[in-house]
XYZ file of C-alpha atoms in Angstrom:
150
model
C -38.727 29.203 -34.818
C -35.977 30.576 -36.904
C -32.633 29.132 -37.117
C -30.167 31.712 -37.671
C -25.606 30.234 -39.107
C -23.070 32.861 -38.250
C -20.266 31.910 -39.788
C -17.357 34.491 -39.571
C -18.523 37.431 -36.889
C -15.662 39.502 -35.663
C -15.479 41.955 -33.681
C -13.289 43.885 -30.328
C -12.421 40.805 -28.312
C -12.419 40.639 -24.483
C -10.743 37.080 -24.266
C -7.655 36.849 -25.904
C -6.208 33.744 -25.198
C -7.717 32.182 -28.692
C -8.732 35.327 -31.212
C -9.964 34.718 -34.292
C -8.253 35.864 -38.118
C -8.704 39.722 -37.909
C -8.764 40.433 -34.535
C -5.770 37.682 -34.359
C -4.007 39.614 -37.162
C -4.498 43.078 -35.290
C -2.554 41.797 -32.210
C 0.083 40.081 -34.095
C 0.870 43.691 -35.978
C 0.991 45.576 -32.776
C 2.973 42.775 -30.598
C 5.731 41.472 -33.485
C 4.967 44.198 -36.220
C 4.254 41.063 -37.933
C 1.069 39.201 -39.365
C 1.932 35.620 -39.988
C -0.432 33.799 -41.374
C -1.588 30.061 -40.086
C -2.586 28.962 -43.730
C -1.811 30.568 -47.294
C -4.439 32.608 -47.114
C -5.641 31.831 -50.419
C -9.571 30.679 -48.639
C -12.224 33.176 -48.971
C -14.561 34.069 -46.189
C -17.705 36.359 -45.407
C -16.951 38.862 -42.487
C -19.887 40.022 -40.871
C -19.055 42.973 -38.303
C -20.671 42.054 -35.076
C -22.559 45.539 -34.546
C -24.194 44.900 -38.393
C -24.645 41.167 -36.785
C -26.741 42.315 -33.524
C -29.165 44.556 -36.143
C -29.252 41.819 -37.943
C -30.376 39.553 -35.246
C -33.221 42.527 -33.964
C -34.711 43.490 -37.394
C -34.722 39.103 -37.367
C -36.474 39.639 -33.893
C -38.778 42.963 -35.398
C -39.875 40.846 -38.971
C -39.830 37.503 -37.312
C -43.455 36.942 -39.154
C -42.759 38.057 -42.716
C -39.492 35.687 -41.940
C -40.643 32.371 -40.214
C -41.430 30.905 -43.195
C -37.064 30.592 -43.006
C -36.245 28.077 -41.389
C -32.986 28.797 -41.601
C -30.826 32.316 -42.164
C -27.861 32.582 -42.842
C -27.038 36.514 -41.421
C -23.829 37.504 -43.303
C -22.236 40.325 -45.133
C -22.196 38.680 -48.751
C -19.297 39.006 -50.094
C -16.231 36.612 -49.899
C -13.266 38.286 -49.517
C -10.141 36.369 -49.311
C -7.837 35.938 -45.951
C -4.706 37.435 -47.802
C -6.647 40.093 -48.372
C -8.016 40.996 -44.820
C -4.189 40.971 -43.992
C -3.462 43.479 -46.429
C -6.026 45.611 -45.022
C -4.493 45.222 -41.794
C -0.959 46.231 -43.052
C -2.582 49.064 -45.260
C -3.997 50.479 -41.794
C -0.851 49.759 -39.902
C 0.941 51.903 -42.429
C -1.854 54.739 -42.352
C -0.531 54.990 -38.580
C 3.593 54.708 -39.436
C 3.761 51.687 -38.312
C 5.469 48.646 -40.656
C 4.023 45.518 -40.582
C 5.560 42.597 -42.384
C 2.566 40.168 -44.228
C 3.824 36.321 -43.565
C 1.776 33.370 -45.185
C 1.674 30.129 -43.967
C 1.989 26.336 -46.268
C -1.019 25.060 -45.480
C -4.321 25.413 -47.203
C -7.624 26.303 -44.430
C -8.621 22.633 -43.514
C -11.468 23.785 -41.198
C -14.426 25.199 -43.099
C -12.733 24.203 -46.299
C -14.742 27.345 -47.648
C -17.548 26.232 -46.775
C -20.130 29.009 -48.231
C -23.229 30.869 -46.758
C -26.116 32.237 -48.527
C -27.971 35.785 -48.176
C -31.734 35.602 -47.367
C -33.120 37.426 -49.524
C -36.139 38.124 -47.857
C -34.138 39.602 -44.814
C -32.161 41.290 -46.804
C -35.574 43.547 -47.849
C -35.284 44.433 -43.975
C -31.126 44.745 -43.445
C -27.925 45.819 -45.096
C -25.127 45.954 -43.472
C -23.858 49.317 -42.296
C -19.829 48.658 -42.088
C -17.780 47.736 -44.636
C -15.232 45.264 -44.289
C -12.644 47.819 -44.123
C -14.191 50.393 -41.731
C -15.116 47.102 -39.239
C -11.700 45.974 -39.365
C -10.599 50.147 -38.728
C -13.299 50.014 -35.558
C -11.466 47.163 -34.201
C -8.052 48.196 -34.790
C -8.636 51.376 -33.275
C -10.137 49.740 -30.418
C -6.439 48.077 -29.802
C -4.267 50.708 -31.328
C -5.587 52.208 -27.629
C -4.502 49.498 -25.966
C -1.406 48.913 -27.287
C -0.037 52.755 -27.289
């Protein structure tokens, strides 16, 4: 078998009792007009849009015979982005929708992932590429919640 590791997959979240960073920032923007960050935002993450993640799993299943020598595959976007950059992308989307949202950085440094880095699988990348840039994926998530918070 192949173990597939997922790190920072984002998309539409239905259970909003505990949302993850991108959804959390978007919801805070709509609710409070502020993105209050839990950390200073200097940590980097490799974010993968859920639609690309699903396509990646499909390719892994279809190309199993070519990939089965790899016991662990990191399914990821392949580019690291600071959390502050994510907040600025979201802030820019709000501005394009005539909504002013302020970013407030926290003081803590990330203690959860401690900048653990995942590695793109070069064999998988022969068959699969993401279709959504980080900005495009965030925009899709934003559009969904914009319809809810009209």
